[in-house]
JSON list of C-alpha atoms in Angstrom, two decimals:
[
{"chain": "A", "resi": 1, "resn": "MET", "atom": "CA", "xyz": [-13.19, -1.32, 7.64]},
{"chain": "A", "resi": 2, "resn": "LYS", "atom": "CA", "xyz": [-12.54, -5.03, 8.18]},
{"chain": "A", "resi": 3, "resn": "ASN", "atom": "CA", "xyz": [-11.25, -5.31, 4.62]},
{"chain": "A", "resi": 4, "resn": "LYS", "atom": "CA", "xyz": [-8.83, -2.44, 5.21]},
{"chain": "A", "resi": 5, "resn": "TYR", "atom": "CA", "xyz": [-7.21, -4.40, 8.03]},
{"chain": "A", "resi": 6, "resn": "ILE", "atom": "CA", "xyz": [-7.15, -7.56, 5.91]},
{"chain": "A", "resi": 7, "resn": "ALA", "atom": "CA", "xyz": [-5.35, -5.66, 3.15]},
{"chain": "A", "resi": 8, "resn": "ILE", "atom": "CA", "xyz": [-2.84, -4.19, 5.60]},
{"chain": "A", "resi": 9, "resn": "THR", "atom": "CA", "xyz": [-2.27, -7.60, 7.20]},
{"chain": "A", "resi": 10, "resn": "ALA", "atom": "CA", "xyz": [-1.74, -9.16, 3.77]},
{"chain": "A", "resi": 11, "resn": "PHE", "atom": "CA", "xyz": [0.80, -6.49, 2.87]},
{"chain": "A", "resi": 12, "resn": "ILE", "atom": "CA", "xyz": [2.69, -6.96, 6.14]},
{"chain": "A", "resi": 13, "resn": "SER", "atom": "CA", "xyz": [2.65, -10.74, 5.69]},
{"chain": "A", "resi": 14, "resn": "MET", "atom": "CA", "xyz": [4.00, -10.46, 2.15]},
{"chain": "A", "resi": 15, "resn": "THR", "atom": "CA", "xyz": [6.72, -8.12, 3.34]},
{"chain": "A", "resi": 16, "resn": "MET", "atom": "CA", "xyz": [7.69, -10.45, 6.18]},
{"chain": "A", "resi": 17, "resn": "LEU", "atom": "CA", "xyz": [7.81, -13.44, 3.83]},
{"chain": "A", "resi": 18, "resn": "SER", "atom": "CA", "xyz": [10.09, -11.59, 1.44]},
{"chain": "A", "resi": 19, "resn": "CYS", "atom": "CA", "xyz": [12.40, -10.70, 4.34]},
{"chain": "A", "resi": 20, "resn": "VAL", "atom": "CA", "xyz": [12.63, -14.34, 5.45]},
{"chain": "A", "resi": 21, "resn": "SER", "atom": "CA", "xyz": [13.44, -15.73, 2.01]},
{"chain": "A", "resi": 22, "resn": "ASP", "atom": "CA", "xyz": [17.17, -15.73, 1.16]},
{"chain": "A", "resi": 23, "resn": "GLY", "atom": "CA", "xyz": [16.35, -15.46, -2.54]},
{"chain": "A", "resi": 24, "resn": "ALA", "atom": "CA", "xyz": [14.17, -12.42, -1.96]},
{"chain": "A", "resi": 25, "resn": "LYS", "atom": "CA", "xyz": [16.86, -10.89, 0.22]},
{"chain": "A", "resi": 26, "resn": "ASN", "atom": "CA", "xyz": [19.45, -11.27, -2.55]},
{"chain": "A", "resi": 27, "resn": "VAL", "atom": "CA", "xyz": [17.08, -9.85, -5.15]},
{"chain": "A", "resi": 28, "resn": "THR", "atom": "CA", "xyz": [16.15, -6.93, -2.89]},
{"chain": "A", "resi": 29, "resn": "GLU", "atom": "CA", "xyz": [19.82, -6.14, -2.36]},
{"chain": "A", "resi": 30, "resn": "THR", "atom": "CA", "xyz": [20.39, -5.94, -6.11]},
{"chain": "A", "resi": 31, "resn": "VAL", "atom": "CA", "xyz": [17.36, -3.73, -6.83]},
{"chain": "A", "resi": 32, "resn": "ASN", "atom": "CA", "xyz": [17.91, -0.02, -6.53]},
{"chain": "A", "resi": 33, "resn": "LYS", "atom": "CA", "xyz": [15.83, 2.02, -4.07]},
{"chain": "A", "resi": 34, "resn": "GLY", "atom": "CA", "xyz": [13.67, 3.69, -6.76]},
{"chain": "A", "resi": 35, "resn": "THR", "atom": "CA", "xyz": [12.57, 0.37, -8.21]},
{"chain": "A", "resi": 36, "resn": "THR", "atom": "CA", "xyz": [11.83, -1.05, -4.75]},
{"chain": "A", "resi": 37, "resn": "GLU", "atom": "CA", "xyz": [9.58, 1.93, -3.99]},
{"chain": "A", "resi": 38, "resn": "VAL", "atom": "CA", "xyz": [7.71, 1.45, -7.27]},
{"chain": "A", "resi": 39, "resn": "VAL", "atom": "CA", "xyz": [7.14, -2.25, -6.55]},
{"chain": "A", "resi": 40, "resn": "GLU", "atom": "CA", "xyz": [5.91, -1.50, -3.02]},
{"chain": "A", "resi": 41, "resn": "THR", "atom": "CA", "xyz": [3.60, 1.22, -4.34]},
{"chain": "A", "resi": 42, "resn": "GLU", "atom": "CA", "xyz": [2.13, -1.16, -6.93]},
{"chain": "A", "resi": 43, "resn": "ILE", "atom": "CA", "xyz": [1.53, -3.82, -4.25]},
{"chain": "A", "resi": 44, "resn": "ILE", "atom": "CA", "xyz": [-0.25, -1.29, -2.06]},
{"chain": "A", "resi": 45, "resn": "LYS", "atom": "CA", "xyz": [-2.39, -0.10, -5.00]},
{"chain": "A", "resi": 46, "resn": "GLU", "atom": "CA", "xyz": [-3.38, -3.71, -5.76]},
{"chain": "A", "resi": 47, "resn": "LEU", "atom": "CA", "xyz": [-4.34, -4.32, -2.14]},
{"chain": "A", "resi": 48, "resn": "VAL", "atom": "CA", "xyz": [-6.38, -1.13, -1.94]},
{"chain": "A", "resi": 49, "resn": "ALA", "atom": "CA", "xyz": [-8.12, -1.99, -5.20]},
{"chain": "A", "resi": 50, "resn": "THR", "atom": "CA", "xyz": [-9.40, -5.20, -3.62]},
{"chain": "A", "resi": 51, "resn": "VAL", "atom": "CA", "xyz": [-11.06, -3.44, -0.66]},
{"chain": "A", "resi": 52, "resn": "ASP", "atom": "CA", "xyz": [-14.77, -4.23, -0.63]},
{"chain": "A", "resi": 53, "resn": "TYR", "atom": "CA", "xyz": [-16.99, -1.15, -0.48]},
{"chain": "A", "resi": 54, "resn": "SER", "atom": "CA", "xyz": [-20.20, -3.07, -1.23]},
{"chain": "A", "resi": 55, "resn": "ALA", "atom": "CA", "xyz": [-21.83, -2.09, 2.08]},
{"chain": "A", "resi": 56, "resn": "GLY", "atom": "CA", "xyz": [-21.26, 1.57, 1.23]},
{"chain": "A", "resi": 57, "resn": "LYS", "atom": "CA", "xyz": [-22.49, 1.06, -2.31]},
{"chain": "A", "resi": 58, "resn": "GLU", "atom": "CA", "xyz": [-25.72, -0.35, -0.90]},
{"chain": "A", "resi": 59, "resn": "VAL", "atom": "CA", "xyz": [-26.20, 2.64, 1.44]},
{"chain": "A", "resi": 60, "resn": "TYR", "atom": "CA", "xyz": [-25.40, 4.98, -1.46]},
{"chain": "A", "resi": 61, "resn": "GLY", "atom": "CA", "xyz": [-28.04, 3.29, -3.60]},
{"chain": "A", "resi": 62, "resn": "LYS", "atom": "CA", "xyz": [-30.69, 3.81, -0.92]},
{"chain": "A", "resi": 63, "resn": "THR", "atom": "CA", "xyz": [-29.83, 7.32, 0.27]},
{"chain": "A", "resi": 64, "resn": "CYS", "atom": "CA", "xyz": [-27.67, 9.22, -2.22]},
{"chain": "A", "resi": 65, "resn": "LYS", "atom": "CA", "xyz": [-28.16, 7.86, -5.72]},
{"chain": "A", "resi": 66, "resn": "ALA", "atom": "CA", "xyz": [-31.42, 9.68, -6.51]},
{"chain": "A", "resi": 67, "resn": "CYS", "atom": "CA", "xyz": [-29.71, 13.07, -6.29]},
{"chain": "A", "resi": 68, "resn": "HIS", "atom": "CA", "xyz": [-26.03, 12.35, -6.94]},
{"chain": "A", "resi": 69, "resn": "GLN", "atom": "CA", "xyz": [-26.76, 9.63, -9.53]},
{"chain": "A", "resi": 70, "resn": "ALA", "atom": "CA", "xyz": [-25.23, 6.16, -9.94]},
{"chain": "A", "resi": 71, "resn": "THR", "atom": "CA", "xyz": [-22.23, 7.75, -11.65]},
{"chain": "A", "resi": 72, "resn": "GLY", "atom": "CA", "xyz": [-21.62, 10.21, -8.82]},
{"chain": "A", "resi": 73, "resn": "LYS", "atom": "CA", "xyz": [-21.86, 13.05, -11.36]},
{"chain": "A", "resi": 74, "resn": "GLY", "atom": "CA", "xyz": [-24.91, 14.64, -9.74]},
{"chain": "A", "resi": 75, "resn": "ILE", "atom": "CA", "xyz": [-27.45, 16.65, -11.71]},
{"chain": "A", "resi": 76, "resn": "PRO", "atom": "CA", "xyz": [-26.13, 19.89, -13.25]},
{"chain": "A", "resi": 77, "resn": "THR", "atom": "CA", "xyz": [-27.41, 23.03, -11.49]},
{"chain": "A", "resi": 78, "resn": "ALA", "atom": "CA", "xyz": [-29.38, 20.92, -8.99]},
{"chain": "A", "resi": 79, "resn": "PHE", "atom": "CA", "xyz": [-27.17, 18.41, -7.17]},
{"chain": "A", "resi": 80, "resn": "PRO", "atom": "CA", "xyz": [-23.36, 18.60, -7.09]},
{"chain": "A", "resi": 81, "resn": "PRO", "atom": "CA", "xyz": [-21.11, 15.80, -8.24]},
{"chain": "A", "resi": 82, "resn": "LEU", "atom": "CA", "xyz": [-19.32, 13.53, -5.82]},
{"chain": "A", "resi": 83, "resn": "ALA", "atom": "CA", "xyz": [-17.15, 12.08, -8.57]},
{"chain": "A", "resi": 84, "resn": "LYS", "atom": "CA", "xyz": [-13.80, 13.90, -8.59]},
{"chain": "A", "resi": 85, "resn": "SER", "atom": "CA", "xyz": [-15.36, 16.58, -6.38]},
{"chain": "A", "resi": 86, "resn": "ASP", "atom": "CA", "xyz": [-12.88, 19.15, -5.10]},
{"chain": "A", "resi": 87, "resn": "TYR", "atom": "CA", "xyz": [-15.37, 20.17, -2.39]},
{"chain": "A", "resi": 88, "resn": "LEU", "atom": "CA", "xyz": [-15.78, 16.62, -1.10]},
{"chain": "A", "resi": 89, "resn": "LEU", "atom": "CA", "xyz": [-12.12, 15.67, -1.20]},
{"chain": "A", "resi": 90, "resn": "GLU", "atom": "CA", "xyz": [-10.90, 18.97, 0.27]},
{"chain": "A", "resi": 91, "resn": "ASP", "atom": "CA", "xyz": [-12.32, 18.32, 3.75]},
{"chain": "A", "resi": 92, "resn": "LYS", "atom": "CA", "xyz": [-13.48, 14.85, 4.82]},
{"chain": "A", "resi": 93, "resn": "ASN", "atom": "CA", "xyz": [-14.68, 16.11, 8.19]},
{"chain": "A", "resi": 94, "resn": "ARG", "atom": "CA", "xyz": [-16.91, 18.69, 6.52]},
{"chain": "A", "resi": 95, "resn": "ALA", "atom": "CA", "xyz": [-18.27, 15.94, 4.25]},
{"chain": "A", "resi": 96, "resn": "ILE", "atom": "CA", "xyz": [-19.08, 13.74, 7.27]},
{"chain": "A", "resi": 97, "resn": "LYS", "atom": "CA", "xyz": [-20.81, 16.66, 8.96]},
{"chain": "A", "resi": 98, "resn": "ILE", "atom": "CA", "xyz": [-22.92, 17.29, 5.84]},
{"chain": "A", "resi": 99, "resn": "VAL", "atom": "CA", "xyz": [-24.08, 13.66, 5.82]},
{"chain": "A", "resi": 100, "resn": "LEU", "atom": "CA", "xyz": [-24.94, 13.91, 9.53]},
{"chain": "A", "resi": 101, "resn": "GLU", "atom": "CA", "xyz": [-26.47, 17.38, 9.64]},
{"chain": "A", "resi": 102, "resn": "GLY", "atom": "CA", "xyz": [-27.37, 18.21, 6.04]},
{"chain": "A", "resi": 103, "resn": "LEU", "atom": "CA", "xyz": [-26.49, 21.38, 4.14]},
{"chain": "A", "resi": 104, "resn": "THR", "atom": "CA", "xyz": [-28.46, 24.37, 2.95]},
{"chain": "A", "resi": 105, "resn": "GLY", "atom": "CA", "xyz": [-27.13, 27.19, 0.85]},
{"chain": "A", "resi": 106, "resn": "GLU", "atom": "CA", "xyz": [-24.59, 27.91, -1.79]},
{"chain": "A", "resi": 107, "resn": "VAL", "atom": "CA", "xyz": [-21.56, 25.70, -2.41]},
{"chain": "A", "resi": 108, "resn": "THR", "atom": "CA", "xyz": [-19.05, 25.70, -5.23]},
{"chain": "A", "resi": 109, "resn": "VAL", "atom": "CA", "xyz": [-18.00, 22.29, -6.53]},
{"chain": "A", "resi": 110, "resn": "ASN", "atom": "CA", "xyz": [-15.46, 21.99, -9.33]},
{"chain": "A", "resi": 111, "resn": "GLY", "atom": "CA", "xyz": [-16.07, 25.63, -10.25]},
{"chain": "A", "resi": 112, "resn": "ASN", "atom": "CA", "xyz": [-19.86, 25.30, -10.46]},
{"chain": "A", "resi": 113, "resn": "THR", "atom": "CA", "xyz": [-22.23, 26.89, -7.96]},
{"chain": "A", "resi": 114, "resn": "PHE", "atom": "CA", "xyz": [-25.07, 24.90, -6.40]},
{"chain": "A", "resi": 115, "resn": "ASN", "atom": "CA", "xyz": [-27.70, 26.41, -4.12]},
{"chain": "A", "resi": 116, "resn": "GLY", "atom": "CA", "xyz": [-29.97, 23.83, -2.62]},
{"chain": "A", "resi": 117, "resn": "THR", "atom": "CA", "xyz": [-30.66, 21.64, 0.35]},
{"chain": "A", "resi": 118, "resn": "MET", "atom": "CA", "xyz": [-29.34, 18.27, 1.36]},
{"chain": "A", "resi": 119, "resn": "THR", "atom": "CA", "xyz": [-31.26, 16.85, 4.28]},
{"chain": "A", "resi": 120, "resn": "PRO", "atom": "CA", "xyz": [-29.50, 15.08, 7.15]},
{"chain": "A", "resi": 121, "resn": "GLN", "atom": "CA", "xyz": [-29.30, 11.38, 6.42]},
{"chain": "A", "resi": 122, "resn": "ALA", "atom": "CA", "xyz": [-31.04, 9.08, 8.89]},
{"chain": "A", "resi": 123, "resn": "ILE", "atom": "CA", "xyz": [-28.37, 6.40, 8.86]},
{"chain": "A", "resi": 124, "resn": "SER", "atom": "CA", "xyz": [-26.20, 4.78, 11.52]},
{"chain": "A", "resi": 125, "resn": "ASP", "atom": "CA", "xyz": [-22.61, 5.80, 12.21]},
{"chain": "A", "resi": 126, "resn": "GLN", "atom": "CA", "xyz": [-21.42, 2.58, 10.57]},
{"chain": "A", "resi": 127, "resn": "GLU", "atom": "CA", "xyz": [-23.50, 3.37, 7.48]},
{"chain": "A", "resi": 128, "resn": "VAL", "atom": "CA", "xyz": [-21.92, 6.85, 7.39]},
{"chain": "A", "resi": 129, "resn": "VAL", "atom": "CA", "xyz": [-18.48, 5.21, 7.43]},
{"chain": "A", "resi": 130, "resn": "ASP", "atom": "CA", "xyz": [-19.50, 2.72, 4.75]},
{"chain": "A", "resi": 131, "resn": "VAL", "atom": "CA", "xyz": [-21.06, 5.24, 2.37]},
{"chain": "A", "resi": 132, "resn": "MET", "atom": "CA", "xyz": [-18.32, 7.82, 2.85]},
{"chain": "A", "resi": 133, "resn": "ASN", "atom": "CA", "xyz": [-15.62, 5.23, 2.15]},
{"chain": "A", "resi": 134, "resn": "TYR", "atom": "CA", "xyz": [-17.50, 4.09, -0.94]},
{"chain": "A", "resi": 135, "resn": "VAL", "atom": "CA", "xyz": [-17.84, 7.67, -2.21]},
{"chain": "A", "resi": 136, "resn": "LEU", "atom": "CA", "xyz": [-14.26, 8.61, -1.32]},
{"chain": "A", "resi": 137, "resn": "ASN", "atom": "CA", "xyz": [-12.99, 5.67, -3.37]},
{"chain": "A", "resi": 138, "resn": "SER", "atom": "CA", "xyz": [-15.34, 5.57, -6.36]},
{"chain": "A", "resi": 139, "resn": "TRP", "atom": "CA", "xyz": [-15.53, 7.29, -9.76]},
{"chain": "A", "resi": 140, "resn": "GLY", "atom": "CA", "xyz": [-11.85, 8.19, -9.80]},
{"chain": "A", "resi": 141, "resn": "ASN", "atom": "CA", "xyz": [-11.78, 9.57, -6.25]},
{"chain": "A", "resi": 142, "resn": "GLU", "atom": "CA", "xyz": [-8.73, 8.67, -4.20]},
{"chain": "A", "resi": 143, "resn": "GLY", "atom": "CA", "xyz": [-9.93, 10.07, -0.90]},
{"chain": "A", "resi": 144, "resn": "GLY", "atom": "CA", "xyz": [-8.71, 7.48, 1.56]},
{"chain": "A", "resi": 145, "resn": "GLU", "atom": "CA", "xyz": [-10.98, 6.24, 4.29]},
{"chain": "A", "resi": 146, "resn": "ILE", "atom": "CA", "xyz": [-12.73, 7.43, 7.40]},
{"chain": "A", "resi": 147, "resn": "THR", "atom": "CA", "xyz": [-13.43, 5.59, 10.65]},
{"chain": "A", "resi": 148, "resn": "LEU", "atom": "CA", "xyz": [-16.15, 5.42, 13.28]},
{"chain": "A", "resi": 149, "resn": "GLU", "atom": "CA", "xyz": [-13.96, 7.70, 15.36]},
{"chain": "A", "resi": 150, "resn": "ASP", "atom": "CA", "xyz": [-13.99, 10.30, 12.58]},
{"chain": "A", "resi": 151, "resn": "VAL", "atom": "CA", "xyz": [-17.80, 10.20, 12.51]},
{"chain": "A", "resi": 152, "resn": "ALA", "atom": "CA", "xyz": [-18.06, 10.46, 16.31]},
{"chain": "A", "resi": 153, "resn": "ALA", "atom": "CA", "xyz": [-15.77, 13.51, 16.26]},
{"chain": "A", "resi": 154, "resn": "GLN", "atom": "CA", "xyz": [-18.21, 15.35, 13.97]},
{"chain": "A", "resi": 155, "resn": "LYS", "atom": "CA", "xyz": [-21.21, 14.86, 16.23]}
]
C-alpha cells in the first residue's frame, strides 16, 4: 500500500516538474493530445511495474502456493488457477470474502469446473490486502489493488 502512494507521489511530482519547466511546456504544446496520452500511460505503467508486492508474495508462499502453485496456474481438476482467472478478476469483493470465509462447492474458472473446498485463511487483514494485491497483479493479471477498507467491508 505504501508503495502505491510512493508511485502516485512520484507521478504527481514528475507532472509538476514538467509543468514548471519552460522547455517542457513548449514541448507539451507542440505534442498532439494522442501522443501526450500515450506518454502519460507509459509513465503510469512504469510506476505501477515498480510497486513492491513482496509482502504479498511471502503470504502467498505460506498460505496459497501449495494448492494454486507458484505459477498461479492451480492444479487441473483440483484447484483453480489464479493466473488470468476470470472468476478472480470478475469480482474482487467476492475474492476477498473467499479468502476470509473460504469456499465450498462448484465454481467455474476460465470455462473449467472445480468442485472442492478452500478453507478460510487465518491471516490478518493486512496480510489479506498484501496477498490479494500480489495475486491481482501477478502472472499477467491486471486486477488493480484492494485496501484495508475493502477487506473490512467484506467482514
